[in-house]
Amino acid sequence: MTRNRALRYGGRTLVLAATAFGMIATAVPAVAEDQPTTEQIMADCASGEGKCSFNSPEIGQAYLGAPRQVSELLYNCTSSPAAQTMSWADTVGSSQSVGGSVTVGGGIEGIITASVTATFDYTWQSSHTETSSFTVNVQPGEVGWVSRAQVMQRISGTWQTHYDDPKWGHYYWFVPDVITGPAPNGTDGKHNAVVVKSRKMTADEKKLCSDGSTRGEVFTRSG
């Protein structure tokens, strides 16, 4: 099975070449069995076994992430339009291109924060949470909900791991990475969006309007 491999550097010599995506190592190809996986390198960074830094971070242009449902669903089984104030909550975290999410309060988060802050004087956060309420209007036979889209940003850079003693045959290992996470509202002119959406009930949902305690009612359910 093909394994995701980290890029390798020989001995203590660091040779870096600039590319459009940040700093990428140049190295003589190594035997696959001698190389760690990116997951192993990142685990050593997280645990502190490897002395890691996130080098040459580059912040990309902010963009609006995909909208997603952040409230319960509001069903209108009556014959008249219905309106109800609904609370919602949304937490957006960060992910890495080398795999996995960035744990709040973990070692990886601290390294990224220190690197970005030192380079750009910008406080990076791996997670953002918002809560509020919104009035949802739903026509008869429809389902409504609150949807939210978060301003996002990508940070590219290269993980440098240094070991006091050679590991996998070398003192240094490098892994290119792109971290995708939430950005402050208004970054690069992009703004978070909270909207109410609705759709027609499905055939199965319509059965809720004719059976049991929800017959002819306005009610909410998770979904």
mmCIF file with all atom_site columns, C-alpha atoms in Angstrom:
data_model
loop_
_atom_site.group_PDB
_atom_site.id
_atom_site.type_symbol
_atom_site.label_atom_id
_atom_site.label_alt_id
_atom_site.label_comp_id
_atom_site.label_asym_id
_atom_site.label_entity_id
_atom_site.label_seq_id
_atom_site.pdbx_PDB_ins_code
_atom_site.Cartn_x
_atom_site.Cartn_y
_atom_site.Cartn_z
_atom_site.occupancy
_atom_site.B_iso_or_equiv
_atom_site.pdbx_formal_charge
_atom_site.auth_seq_id
_atom_site.auth_comp_id
_atom_site.auth_asym_id
_atom_site.auth_atom_id
_atom_site.pdbx_PDB_model_num
ATOM 1   C CA . MET A 1 1   ? 0.000   0.000  0.000  1.00 0.00 ? 1   MET A CA 1
ATOM 2   C CA . THR A 1 2   ? 1.374   3.450  -0.924 1.00 0.00 ? 2   THR A CA 1
ATOM 3   C CA . ARG A 1 3   ? 2.348   5.476  2.147  1.00 0.00 ? 3   ARG A CA 1
ATOM 4   C CA . ASN A 1 4   ? 2.545   9.244  2.495  1.00 0.00 ? 4   ASN A CA 1
ATOM 5   C CA . ARG A 1 5   ? 6.243   10.012 2.875  1.00 0.00 ? 5   ARG A CA 1
ATOM 6   C CA . ALA A 1 6   ? 8.066   13.011 4.322  1.00 0.00 ? 6   ALA A CA 1
ATOM 7   C CA . LEU A 1 7   ? 10.802  14.720 2.310  1.00 0.00 ? 7   LEU A CA 1
ATOM 8   C CA . ARG A 1 8   ? 14.313  13.854 3.469  1.00 0.00 ? 8   ARG A CA 1
ATOM 9   C CA . TYR A 1 9   ? 17.511  15.856 3.963  1.00 0.00 ? 9   TYR A CA 1
ATOM 10  C CA . GLY A 1 10  ? 20.941  14.279 4.314  1.00 0.00 ? 10  GLY A CA 1
ATOM 11  C CA . GLY A 1 11  ? 23.039  14.846 7.479  1.00 0.00 ? 11  GLY A CA 1
ATOM 12  C CA . ARG A 1 12  ? 22.927  18.311 9.018  1.00 0.00 ? 12  ARG A CA 1
ATOM 13  C CA . THR A 1 13  ? 22.989  20.207 5.711  1.00 0.00 ? 13  THR A CA 1
ATOM 14  C CA . LEU A 1 14  ? 19.857  22.229 5.008  1.00 0.00 ? 14  LEU A CA 1
ATOM 15  C CA . VAL A 1 15  ? 19.263  23.128 1.387  1.00 0.00 ? 15  VAL A CA 1
ATOM 16  C CA . LEU A 1 16  ? 16.045  25.003 0.676  1.00 0.00 ? 16  LEU A CA 1
ATOM 17  C CA . ALA A 1 17  ? 14.585  26.086 -2.650 1.00 0.00 ? 17  ALA A CA 1
ATOM 18  C CA . ALA A 1 18  ? 11.846  28.701 -2.972 1.00 0.00 ? 18  ALA A CA 1
ATOM 19  C CA . THR A 1 19  ? 8.670   27.751 -4.839 1.00 0.00 ? 19  THR A CA 1
ATOM 20  C CA . ALA A 1 20  ? 5.273   29.283 -5.326 1.00 0.00 ? 20  ALA A CA 1
ATOM 21  C CA . PHE A 1 21  ? 3.951   27.197 -2.462 1.00 0.00 ? 21  PHE A CA 1
ATOM 22  C CA . GLY A 1 22  ? 6.587   28.048 0.157  1.00 0.00 ? 22  GLY A CA 1
ATOM 23  C CA . MET A 1 23  ? 9.880   26.377 0.971  1.00 0.00 ? 23  MET A CA 1
ATOM 24  C CA . ILE A 1 24  ? 10.452  22.869 -0.409 1.00 0.00 ? 24  ILE A CA 1
ATOM 25  C CA . ALA A 1 25  ? 13.523  20.785 0.353  1.00 0.00 ? 25  ALA A CA 1
ATOM 26  C CA . THR A 1 26  ? 15.889  19.522 -2.312 1.00 0.00 ? 26  THR A CA 1
ATOM 27  C CA . ALA A 1 27  ? 17.373  16.138 -1.540 1.00 0.00 ? 27  ALA A CA 1
ATOM 28  C CA . VAL A 1 28  ? 18.808  13.029 -3.091 1.00 0.00 ? 28  VAL A CA 1
ATOM 29  C CA . PRO A 1 29  ? 16.051  10.385 -3.253 1.00 0.00 ? 29  PRO A CA 1
ATOM 30  C CA . ALA A 1 30  ? 16.242  7.874  -0.412 1.00 0.00 ? 30  ALA A CA 1
ATOM 31  C CA . VAL A 1 31  ? 15.191  4.273  -0.097 1.00 0.00 ? 31  VAL A CA 1
ATOM 32  C CA . ALA A 1 32  ? 11.484  4.275  0.830  1.00 0.00 ? 32  ALA A CA 1
ATOM 33  C CA . GLU A 1 33  ? 12.003  2.017  3.824  1.00 0.00 ? 33  GLU A CA 1
ATOM 34  C CA . ASP A 1 34  ? 14.421  4.580  5.320  1.00 0.00 ? 34  ASP A CA 1
ATOM 35  C CA . GLN A 1 35  ? 11.819  7.343  5.304  1.00 0.00 ? 35  GLN A CA 1
ATOM 36  C CA . PRO A 1 36  ? 9.222   8.114  7.965  1.00 0.00 ? 36  PRO A CA 1
ATOM 37  C CA . THR A 1 37  ? 5.638   8.895  7.063  1.00 0.00 ? 37  THR A CA 1
ATOM 38  C CA . THR A 1 38  ? 4.366   12.442 7.414  1.00 0.00 ? 38  THR A CA 1
ATOM 39  C CA . GLU A 1 39  ? 2.126   11.154 10.204 1.00 0.00 ? 39  GLU A CA 1
ATOM 40  C CA . GLN A 1 40  ? 5.180   9.986  12.160 1.00 0.00 ? 40  GLN A CA 1
ATOM 41  C CA . ILE A 1 41  ? 6.929   13.323 11.730 1.00 0.00 ? 41  ILE A CA 1
ATOM 42  C CA . MET A 1 42  ? 3.838   15.281 12.818 1.00 0.00 ? 42  MET A CA 1
ATOM 43  C CA . ALA A 1 43  ? 3.350   12.973 15.808 1.00 0.00 ? 43  ALA A CA 1
ATOM 44  C CA . ASP A 1 44  ? 6.905   13.770 16.932 1.00 0.00 ? 44  ASP A CA 1
ATOM 45  C CA . CYS A 1 45  ? 6.181   17.483 16.529 1.00 0.00 ? 45  CYS A CA 1
ATOM 46  C CA . ALA A 1 46  ? 2.998   17.195 18.584 1.00 0.00 ? 46  ALA A CA 1
ATOM 47  C CA . SER A 1 47  ? 4.649   15.176 21.356 1.00 0.00 ? 47  SER A CA 1
ATOM 48  C CA . GLY A 1 48  ? 7.810   17.247 21.504 1.00 0.00 ? 48  GLY A CA 1
ATOM 49  C CA . GLU A 1 49  ? 10.087  14.324 20.664 1.00 0.00 ? 49  GLU A CA 1
ATOM 50  C CA . GLY A 1 50  ? 11.171  16.295 17.608 1.00 0.00 ? 50  GLY A CA 1
ATOM 51  C CA . LYS A 1 51  ? 12.182  19.938 17.986 1.00 0.00 ? 51  LYS A CA 1
ATOM 52  C CA . CYS A 1 52  ? 9.842   21.406 15.405 1.00 0.00 ? 52  CYS A CA 1
ATOM 53  C CA . SER A 1 53  ? 9.279   24.761 13.789 1.00 0.00 ? 53  SER A CA 1
ATOM 54  C CA . PHE A 1 54  ? 6.878   25.891 11.075 1.00 0.00 ? 54  PHE A CA 1
ATOM 55  C CA . ASN A 1 55  ? 9.123   27.785 8.664  1.00 0.00 ? 55  ASN A CA 1
ATOM 56  C CA . SER A 1 56  ? 8.445   30.544 6.132  1.00 0.00 ? 56  SER A CA 1
ATOM 57  C CA . PRO A 1 57  ? 4.658   30.772 6.640  1.00 0.00 ? 57  PRO A CA 1
ATOM 58  C CA . GLU A 1 58  ? 2.709   32.432 3.844  1.00 0.00 ? 58  GLU A CA 1
ATOM 59  C CA . ILE A 1 59  ? -0.868  33.607 4.388  1.00 0.00 ? 59  ILE A CA 1
ATOM 60  C CA . GLY A 1 60  ? -3.215  33.181 1.446  1.00 0.00 ? 60  GLY A CA 1
ATOM 61  C CA . GLN A 1 61  ? -6.146  35.346 0.407  1.00 0.00 ? 61  GLN A CA 1
ATOM 62  C CA . ALA A 1 62  ? -9.213  34.948 2.603  1.00 0.00 ? 62  ALA A CA 1
ATOM 63  C CA . TYR A 1 63  ? -12.305 33.331 1.125  1.00 0.00 ? 63  TYR A CA 1
ATOM 64  C CA . LEU A 1 64  ? -15.798 32.425 2.252  1.00 0.00 ? 64  LEU A CA 1
ATOM 65  C CA . GLY A 1 65  ? -16.120 28.779 3.223  1.00 0.00 ? 65  GLY A CA 1
ATOM 66  C CA . ALA A 1 66  ? -18.965 26.499 2.239  1.00 0.00 ? 66  ALA A CA 1
ATOM 67  C CA . PRO A 1 67  ? -22.264 27.197 4.053  1.00 0.00 ? 67  PRO A CA 1
ATOM 68  C CA . ARG A 1 68  ? -23.540 24.569 6.462  1.00 0.00 ? 68  ARG A CA 1
ATOM 69  C CA . GLN A 1 69  ? -26.569 24.007 8.659  1.00 0.00 ? 69  GLN A CA 1
ATOM 70  C CA . VAL A 1 70  ? -26.002 25.327 12.185 1.00 0.00 ? 70  VAL A CA 1
ATOM 71  C CA . SER A 1 71  ? -29.496 25.054 13.709 1.00 0.00 ? 71  SER A CA 1
ATOM 72  C CA . GLU A 1 72  ? -32.221 22.470 14.097 1.00 0.00 ? 72  GLU A CA 1
ATOM 73  C CA . LEU A 1 73  ? -34.750 22.005 11.298 1.00 0.00 ? 73  LEU A CA 1
ATOM 74  C CA . LEU A 1 74  ? -38.075 23.833 11.617 1.00 0.00 ? 74  LEU A CA 1
ATOM 75  C CA . TYR A 1 75  ? -41.064 21.954 10.134 1.00 0.00 ? 75  TYR A CA 1
ATOM 76  C CA . ASN A 1 76  ? -44.319 23.704 9.259  1.00 0.00 ? 76  ASN A CA 1
ATOM 77  C CA . CYS A 1 77  ? -47.198 21.229 9.141  1.00 0.00 ? 77  CYS A CA 1
ATOM 78  C CA . THR A 1 78  ? -49.854 23.932 9.349  1.00 0.00 ? 78  THR A CA 1
ATOM 79  C CA . SER A 1 79  ? -51.747 25.665 6.540  1.00 0.00 ? 79  SER A CA 1
ATOM 80  C CA . SER A 1 80  ? -50.293 29.106 7.374  1.00 0.00 ? 80  SER A CA 1
ATOM 81  C CA . PRO A 1 81  ? -46.794 30.645 7.280  1.00 0.00 ? 81  PRO A CA 1
ATOM 82  C CA . ALA A 1 82  ? -44.880 30.153 10.525 1.00 0.00 ? 82  ALA A CA 1
ATOM 83  C CA . ALA A 1 83  ? -42.074 32.068 12.208 1.00 0.00 ? 83  ALA A CA 1
ATOM 84  C CA . GLN A 1 84  ? -39.913 30.967 15.100 1.00 0.00 ? 84  GLN A CA 1
ATOM 85  C CA . THR A 1 85  ? -36.737 32.299 16.724 1.00 0.00 ? 85  THR A CA 1
ATOM 86  C CA . MET A 1 86  ? -34.083 29.595 16.633 1.00 0.00 ? 86  MET A CA 1
ATOM 87  C CA . SER A 1 87  ? -30.761 29.477 18.447 1.00 0.00 ? 87  SER A CA 1
ATOM 88  C CA . TRP A 1 88  ? -27.691 28.323 16.576 1.00 0.00 ? 88  TRP A CA 1
ATOM 89  C CA . ALA A 1 89  ? -24.051 27.547 17.306 1.00 0.00 ? 89  ALA A CA 1
ATOM 90  C CA . ASP A 1 90  ? -21.135 26.965 14.967 1.00 0.00 ? 90  ASP A CA 1
ATOM 91  C CA . THR A 1 91  ? -17.538 25.903 15.662 1.00 0.00 ? 91  THR A CA 1
ATOM 92  C CA . VAL A 1 92  ? -15.058 25.894 12.783 1.00 0.00 ? 92  VAL A CA 1
ATOM 93  C CA . GLY A 1 93  ? -11.670 24.255 13.266 1.00 0.00 ? 93  GLY A CA 1
ATOM 94  C CA . SER A 1 94  ? -8.460  23.916 11.255 1.00 0.00 ? 94  SER A CA 1
ATOM 95  C CA . SER A 1 95  ? -7.069  21.087 9.150  1.00 0.00 ? 95  SER A CA 1
ATOM 96  C CA . GLN A 1 96  ? -3.686  20.193 7.672  1.00 0.00 ? 96  GLN A CA 1
ATOM 97  C CA . SER A 1 97  ? -2.959  19.083 4.123  1.00 0.00 ? 97  SER A CA 1
ATOM 98  C CA . VAL A 1 98  ? -0.700  16.350 5.530  1.00 0.00 ? 98  VAL A CA 1
ATOM 99  C CA . GLY A 1 99  ? -3.740  14.922 7.289  1.00 0.00 ? 99  GLY A CA 1
ATOM 100 C CA . GLY A 1 100 ? -5.710  15.439 10.460 1.00 0.00 ? 100 GLY A CA 1
ATOM 101 C CA . SER A 1 101 ? -7.131  18.406 12.310 1.00 0.00 ? 101 SER A CA 1
ATOM 102 C CA . VAL A 1 102 ? -5.288  20.907 14.494 1.00 0.00 ? 102 VAL A CA 1
ATOM 103 C CA . THR A 1 103 ? -6.086  20.209 18.152 1.00 0.00 ? 103 THR A CA 1
ATOM 104 C CA . VAL A 1 104 ? -6.946  23.262 20.240 1.00 0.00 ? 104 VAL A CA 1
ATOM 105 C CA . GLY A 1 105 ? -4.333  23.646 22.958 1.00 0.00 ? 105 GLY A CA 1
ATOM 106 C CA . GLY A 1 106 ? -2.048  21.034 21.359 1.00 0.00 ? 106 GLY A CA 1
ATOM 107 C CA . GLY A 1 107 ? 1.610   21.281 20.462 1.00 0.00 ? 107 GLY A CA 1
ATOM 108 C CA . ILE A 1 108 ? 0.982   21.781 16.737 1.00 0.00 ? 108 ILE A CA 1
ATOM 109 C CA . GLU A 1 109 ? -1.338  24.733 17.391 1.00 0.00 ? 109 GLU A CA 1
ATOM 110 C CA . GLY A 1 110 ? 1.284   26.423 19.574 1.00 0.00 ? 110 GLY A CA 1
ATOM 111 C CA . ILE A 1 111 ? 4.034   26.069 16.962 1.00 0.00 ? 111 ILE A CA 1
ATOM 112 C CA . ILE A 1 112 ? 1.860   27.487 14.157 1.00 0.00 ? 112 ILE A CA 1
ATOM 113 C CA . THR A 1 113 ? 0.677   30.379 16.341 1.00 0.00 ? 113 THR A CA 1
ATOM 114 C CA . ALA A 1 114 ? 4.244   31.306 17.339 1.00 0.00 ? 114 ALA A CA 1
ATOM 115 C CA . SER A 1 115 ? 5.469   31.192 13.738 1.00 0.00 ? 115 SER A CA 1
ATOM 116 C CA . VAL A 1 116 ? 2.616   33.242 12.255 1.00 0.00 ? 116 VAL A CA 1
ATOM 117 C CA . THR A 1 117 ? 2.692   35.790 15.075 1.00 0.00 ? 117 THR A CA 1
ATOM 118 C CA . ALA A 1 118 ? 6.461   36.277 14.772 1.00 0.00 ? 118 ALA A CA 1
ATOM 119 C CA . THR A 1 119 ? 6.304   36.641 10.972 1.00 0.00 ? 119 THR A CA 1
ATOM 120 C CA . PHE A 1 120 ? 3.170   38.719 10.479 1.00 0.00 ? 120 PHE A CA 1
ATOM 121 C CA . ASP A 1 121 ? 2.322   40.121 13.925 1.00 0.00 ? 121 ASP A CA 1
ATOM 122 C CA . TYR A 1 122 ? -1.001  38.355 13.396 1.00 0.00 ? 122 TYR A CA 1
ATOM 123 C CA . THR A 1 123 ? -2.737  36.236 16.026 1.00 0.00 ? 123 THR A CA 1
ATOM 124 C CA . TRP A 1 124 ? -3.758  32.961 14.395 1.00 0.00 ? 124 TRP A CA 1
ATOM 125 C CA . GLN A 1 125 ? -6.524  30.868 15.947 1.00 0.00 ? 125 GLN A CA 1
ATOM 126 C CA . SER A 1 126 ? -7.073  27.210 15.118 1.00 0.00 ? 126 SER A CA 1
ATOM 127 C CA . SER A 1 127 ? -10.775 27.323 16.051 1.00 0.00 ? 127 SER A CA 1
ATOM 128 C CA . HIS A 1 128 ? -13.595 29.855 16.121 1.00 0.00 ? 128 HIS A CA 1
ATOM 129 C CA . THR A 1 129 ? -17.047 29.557 17.722 1.00 0.00 ? 129 THR A CA 1
ATOM 130 C CA . GLU A 1 130 ? -20.090 31.768 17.285 1.00 0.00 ? 130 GLU A CA 1
ATOM 131 C CA . THR A 1 131 ? -23.562 31.507 18.780 1.00 0.00 ? 131 THR A CA 1
ATOM 132 C CA . SER A 1 132 ? -26.670 33.595 18.220 1.00 0.00 ? 132 SER A CA 1
ATOM 133 C CA . SER A 1 133 ? -30.344 33.344 17.289 1.00 0.00 ? 133 SER A CA 1
ATOM 134 C CA . PHE A 1 134 ? -32.294 34.061 14.125 1.00 0.00 ? 134 PHE A CA 1
ATOM 135 C CA . THR A 1 135 ? -35.948 34.246 13.159 1.00 0.00 ? 135 THR A CA 1
ATOM 136 C CA . VAL A 1 136 ? -36.815 31.474 10.707 1.00 0.00 ? 136 VAL A CA 1
ATOM 137 C CA . ASN A 1 137 ? -39.855 31.937 8.471  1.00 0.00 ? 137 ASN A CA 1
ATOM 138 C CA . VAL A 1 138 ? -41.302 28.796 6.904  1.00 0.00 ? 138 VAL A CA 1
ATOM 139 C CA . GLN A 1 139 ? -44.150 28.359 4.460  1.00 0.00 ? 139 GLN A CA 1
ATOM 140 C CA . PRO A 1 140 ? -46.712 25.521 4.863  1.00 0.00 ? 140 PRO A CA 1
ATOM 141 C CA . GLY A 1 141 ? -45.250 22.152 3.902  1.00 0.00 ? 141 GLY A CA 1
ATOM 142 C CA . GLU A 1 142 ? -41.671 23.410 4.081  1.00 0.00 ? 142 GLU A CA 1
ATOM 143 C CA . VAL A 1 143 ? -38.613 22.942 6.278  1.00 0.00 ? 143 VAL A CA 1
ATOM 144 C CA . GLY A 1 144 ? -36.385 25.838 7.348  1.00 0.00 ? 144 GLY A CA 1
ATOM 145 C CA . TRP A 1 145 ? -33.024 26.224 9.080  1.00 0.00 ? 145 TRP A CA 1
ATOM 146 C CA . VAL A 1 146 ? -30.170 28.626 9.756  1.00 0.00 ? 146 VAL A CA 1
ATOM 147 C CA . SER A 1 147 ? -27.072 28.304 7.574  1.00 0.00 ? 147 SER A CA 1
ATOM 148 C CA . ARG A 1 148 ? -23.676 29.882 8.185  1.00 0.00 ? 148 ARG A CA 1
ATOM 149 C CA . ALA A 1 149 ? -20.465 30.326 6.164  1.00 0.00 ? 149 ALA A CA 1
ATOM 150 C CA . GLN A 1 150 ? -17.152 31.203 7.866  1.00 0.00 ? 150 GLN A CA 1
ATOM 151 C CA . VAL A 1 151 ? -14.356 33.337 6.444  1.00 0.00 ? 151 VAL A CA 1
ATOM 152 C CA . MET A 1 152 ? -11.409 30.968 5.894  1.00 0.00 ? 152 MET A CA 1
ATOM 153 C CA . GLN A 1 153 ? -7.710  31.307 5.117  1.00 0.00 ? 153 GLN A CA 1
ATOM 154 C CA . ARG A 1 154 ? -4.838  29.014 4.134  1.00 0.00 ? 154 ARG A CA 1
ATOM 155 C CA . ILE A 1 155 ? -1.339  29.229 5.594  1.00 0.00 ? 155 ILE A CA 1
ATOM 156 C CA . SER A 1 156 ? 1.424   27.387 3.760  1.00 0.00 ? 156 SER A CA 1
ATOM 157 C CA . GLY A 1 157 ? 4.835   26.568 5.176  1.00 0.00 ? 157 GLY A CA 1
ATOM 158 C CA . THR A 1 158 ? 7.305   23.782 5.880  1.00 0.00 ? 158 THR A CA 1
ATOM 159 C CA . TRP A 1 159 ? 7.688   21.801 9.080  1.00 0.00 ? 159 TRP A CA 1
ATOM 160 C CA . GLN A 1 160 ? 11.303  21.421 10.172 1.00 0.00 ? 160 GLN A CA 1
ATOM 161 C CA . THR A 1 161 ? 12.001  18.664 12.679 1.00 0.00 ? 161 THR A CA 1
ATOM 162 C CA . HIS A 1 162 ? 15.362  18.424 14.425 1.00 0.00 ? 162 HIS A CA 1
ATOM 163 C CA . TYR A 1 163 ? 16.481  15.443 16.508 1.00 0.00 ? 163 TYR A CA 1
ATOM 164 C CA . ASP A 1 164 ? 19.376  15.477 18.962 1.00 0.00 ? 164 ASP A CA 1
ATOM 165 C CA . ASP A 1 165 ? 20.328  12.059 17.631 1.00 0.00 ? 165 ASP A CA 1
ATOM 166 C CA . PRO A 1 166 ? 19.687  10.861 14.066 1.00 0.00 ? 166 PRO A CA 1
ATOM 167 C CA . LYS A 1 167 ? 16.254  9.349  13.537 1.00 0.00 ? 167 LYS A CA 1
ATOM 168 C CA . TRP A 1 168 ? 15.551  7.389  10.378 1.00 0.00 ? 168 TRP A CA 1
ATOM 169 C CA . GLY A 1 169 ? 19.195  8.103  9.619  1.00 0.00 ? 169 GLY A CA 1
ATOM 170 C CA . HIS A 1 170 ? 19.078  11.915 9.780  1.00 0.00 ? 170 HIS A CA 1
ATOM 171 C CA . TYR A 1 171 ? 18.999  14.861 12.178 1.00 0.00 ? 171 TYR A CA 1
ATOM 172 C CA . TYR A 1 172 ? 16.583  16.937 10.095 1.00 0.00 ? 172 TYR A CA 1
ATOM 173 C CA . TRP A 1 173 ? 13.329  16.138 8.298  1.00 0.00 ? 173 TRP A CA 1
ATOM 174 C CA . PHE A 1 174 ? 11.095  18.563 6.394  1.00 0.00 ? 174 PHE A CA 1
ATOM 175 C CA . VAL A 1 175 ? 7.390   18.321 5.520  1.00 0.00 ? 175 VAL A CA 1
ATOM 176 C CA . PRO A 1 176 ? 5.518   20.906 3.381  1.00 0.00 ? 176 PRO A CA 1
ATOM 177 C CA . ASP A 1 177 ? 2.054   21.655 4.736  1.00 0.00 ? 177 ASP A CA 1
ATOM 178 C CA . VAL A 1 178 ? -0.975  23.884 4.173  1.00 0.00 ? 178 VAL A CA 1
ATOM 179 C CA . ILE A 1 179 ? -3.167  24.709 7.161  1.00 0.00 ? 179 ILE A CA 1
ATOM 180 C CA . THR A 1 180 ? -6.757  25.731 6.432  1.00 0.00 ? 180 THR A CA 1
ATOM 181 C CA . GLY A 1 181 ? -8.635  27.453 9.224  1.00 0.00 ? 181 GLY A CA 1
ATOM 182 C CA . PRO A 1 182 ? -11.009 30.254 10.253 1.00 0.00 ? 182 PRO A CA 1
ATOM 183 C CA . ALA A 1 183 ? -10.029 33.881 9.740  1.00 0.00 ? 183 ALA A CA 1
ATOM 184 C CA . PRO A 1 184 ? -11.385 36.973 11.518 1.00 0.00 ? 184 PRO A CA 1
ATOM 185 C CA . ASN A 1 185 ? -14.572 38.392 10.067 1.00 0.00 ? 185 ASN A CA 1
ATOM 186 C CA . GLY A 1 186 ? -13.776 41.112 7.527  1.00 0.00 ? 186 GLY A CA 1
ATOM 187 C CA . THR A 1 187 ? -10.366 39.704 6.521  1.00 0.00 ? 187 THR A CA 1
ATOM 188 C CA . ASP A 1 188 ? -9.524  40.821 2.953  1.00 0.00 ? 188 ASP A CA 1
ATOM 189 C CA . GLY A 1 189 ? -13.031 42.247 2.701  1.00 0.00 ? 189 GLY A CA 1
ATOM 190 C CA . LYS A 1 190 ? -14.708 38.872 3.230  1.00 0.00 ? 190 LYS A CA 1
ATOM 191 C CA . HIS A 1 191 ? -17.504 38.565 5.811  1.00 0.00 ? 191 HIS A CA 1
ATOM 192 C CA . ASN A 1 192 ? -19.158 35.648 7.588  1.00 0.00 ? 192 ASN A CA 1
ATOM 193 C CA . ALA A 1 193 ? -22.643 34.943 6.264  1.00 0.00 ? 193 ALA A CA 1
ATOM 194 C CA . VAL A 1 194 ? -25.675 33.801 8.260  1.00 0.00 ? 194 VAL A CA 1
ATOM 195 C CA . VAL A 1 195 ? -28.836 33.162 6.243  1.00 0.00 ? 195 VAL A CA 1
ATOM 196 C CA . VAL A 1 196 ? -32.163 31.344 6.566  1.00 0.00 ? 196 VAL A CA 1
ATOM 197 C CA . LYS A 1 197 ? -32.802 28.588 4.056  1.00 0.00 ? 197 LYS A CA 1
ATOM 198 C CA . SER A 1 198 ? -35.869 26.478 3.324  1.00 0.00 ? 198 SER A CA 1
ATOM 199 C CA . ARG A 1 199 ? -37.043 23.666 1.080  1.00 0.00 ? 199 ARG A CA 1
ATOM 200 C CA . LYS A 1 200 ? -40.101 21.547 0.403  1.00 0.00 ? 200 LYS A CA 1
ATOM 201 C CA . MET A 1 201 ? -40.645 18.576 2.696  1.00 0.00 ? 201 MET A CA 1
ATOM 202 C CA . THR A 1 202 ? -39.736 15.159 1.400  1.00 0.00 ? 202 THR A CA 1
ATOM 203 C CA . ALA A 1 203 ? -42.364 12.410 1.133  1.00 0.00 ? 203 ALA A CA 1
ATOM 204 C CA . ASP A 1 204 ? -41.171 10.899 4.410  1.00 0.00 ? 204 ASP A CA 1
ATOM 205 C CA . GLU A 1 205 ? -41.227 14.273 6.146  1.00 0.00 ? 205 GLU A CA 1
ATOM 206 C CA . LYS A 1 206 ? -44.787 14.916 4.994  1.00 0.00 ? 206 LYS A CA 1
ATOM 207 C CA . LYS A 1 207 ? -45.855 11.810 6.915  1.00 0.00 ? 207 LYS A CA 1
ATOM 208 C CA . LEU A 1 208 ? -44.857 13.643 10.097 1.00 0.00 ? 208 LEU A CA 1
ATOM 209 C CA . CYS A 1 209 ? -47.599 16.145 9.352  1.00 0.00 ? 209 CYS A CA 1
ATOM 210 C CA . SER A 1 210 ? -50.331 13.518 9.389  1.00 0.00 ? 210 SER A CA 1
ATOM 211 C CA . ASP A 1 211 ? -49.210 11.192 12.180 1.00 0.00 ? 211 ASP A CA 1
ATOM 212 C CA . GLY A 1 212 ? -48.785 11.423 15.934 1.00 0.00 ? 212 GLY A CA 1
ATOM 213 C CA . SER A 1 213 ? -48.078 14.485 18.042 1.00 0.00 ? 213 SER A CA 1
ATOM 214 C CA . THR A 1 214 ? -46.605 16.509 15.161 1.00 0.00 ? 214 THR A CA 1
ATOM 215 C CA . ARG A 1 215 ? -49.778 16.399 13.076 1.00 0.00 ? 215 ARG A CA 1
ATOM 216 C CA . GLY A 1 216 ? -50.764 19.920 12.014 1.00 0.00 ? 216 GLY A CA 1
ATOM 217 C CA . GLU A 1 217 ? -47.999 21.466 14.154 1.00 0.00 ? 217 GLU A CA 1
ATOM 218 C CA . VAL A 1 218 ? -44.900 23.601 13.840 1.00 0.00 ? 218 VAL A CA 1
ATOM 219 C CA . PHE A 1 219 ? -41.979 21.733 15.400 1.00 0.00 ? 219 PHE A CA 1
ATOM 220 C CA . THR A 1 220 ? -38.213 21.378 15.371 1.00 0.00 ? 220 THR A CA 1
ATOM 221 C CA . ARG A 1 221 ? -35.914 18.396 15.017 1.00 0.00 ? 221 ARG A CA 1
ATOM 222 C CA . SER A 1 222 ? -32.205 17.918 14.671 1.00 0.00 ? 222 SER A CA 1
ATOM 223 C CA . GLY A 1 223 ? -31.008 16.952 11.240 1.00 0.00 ? 223 GLY A CA 1
#
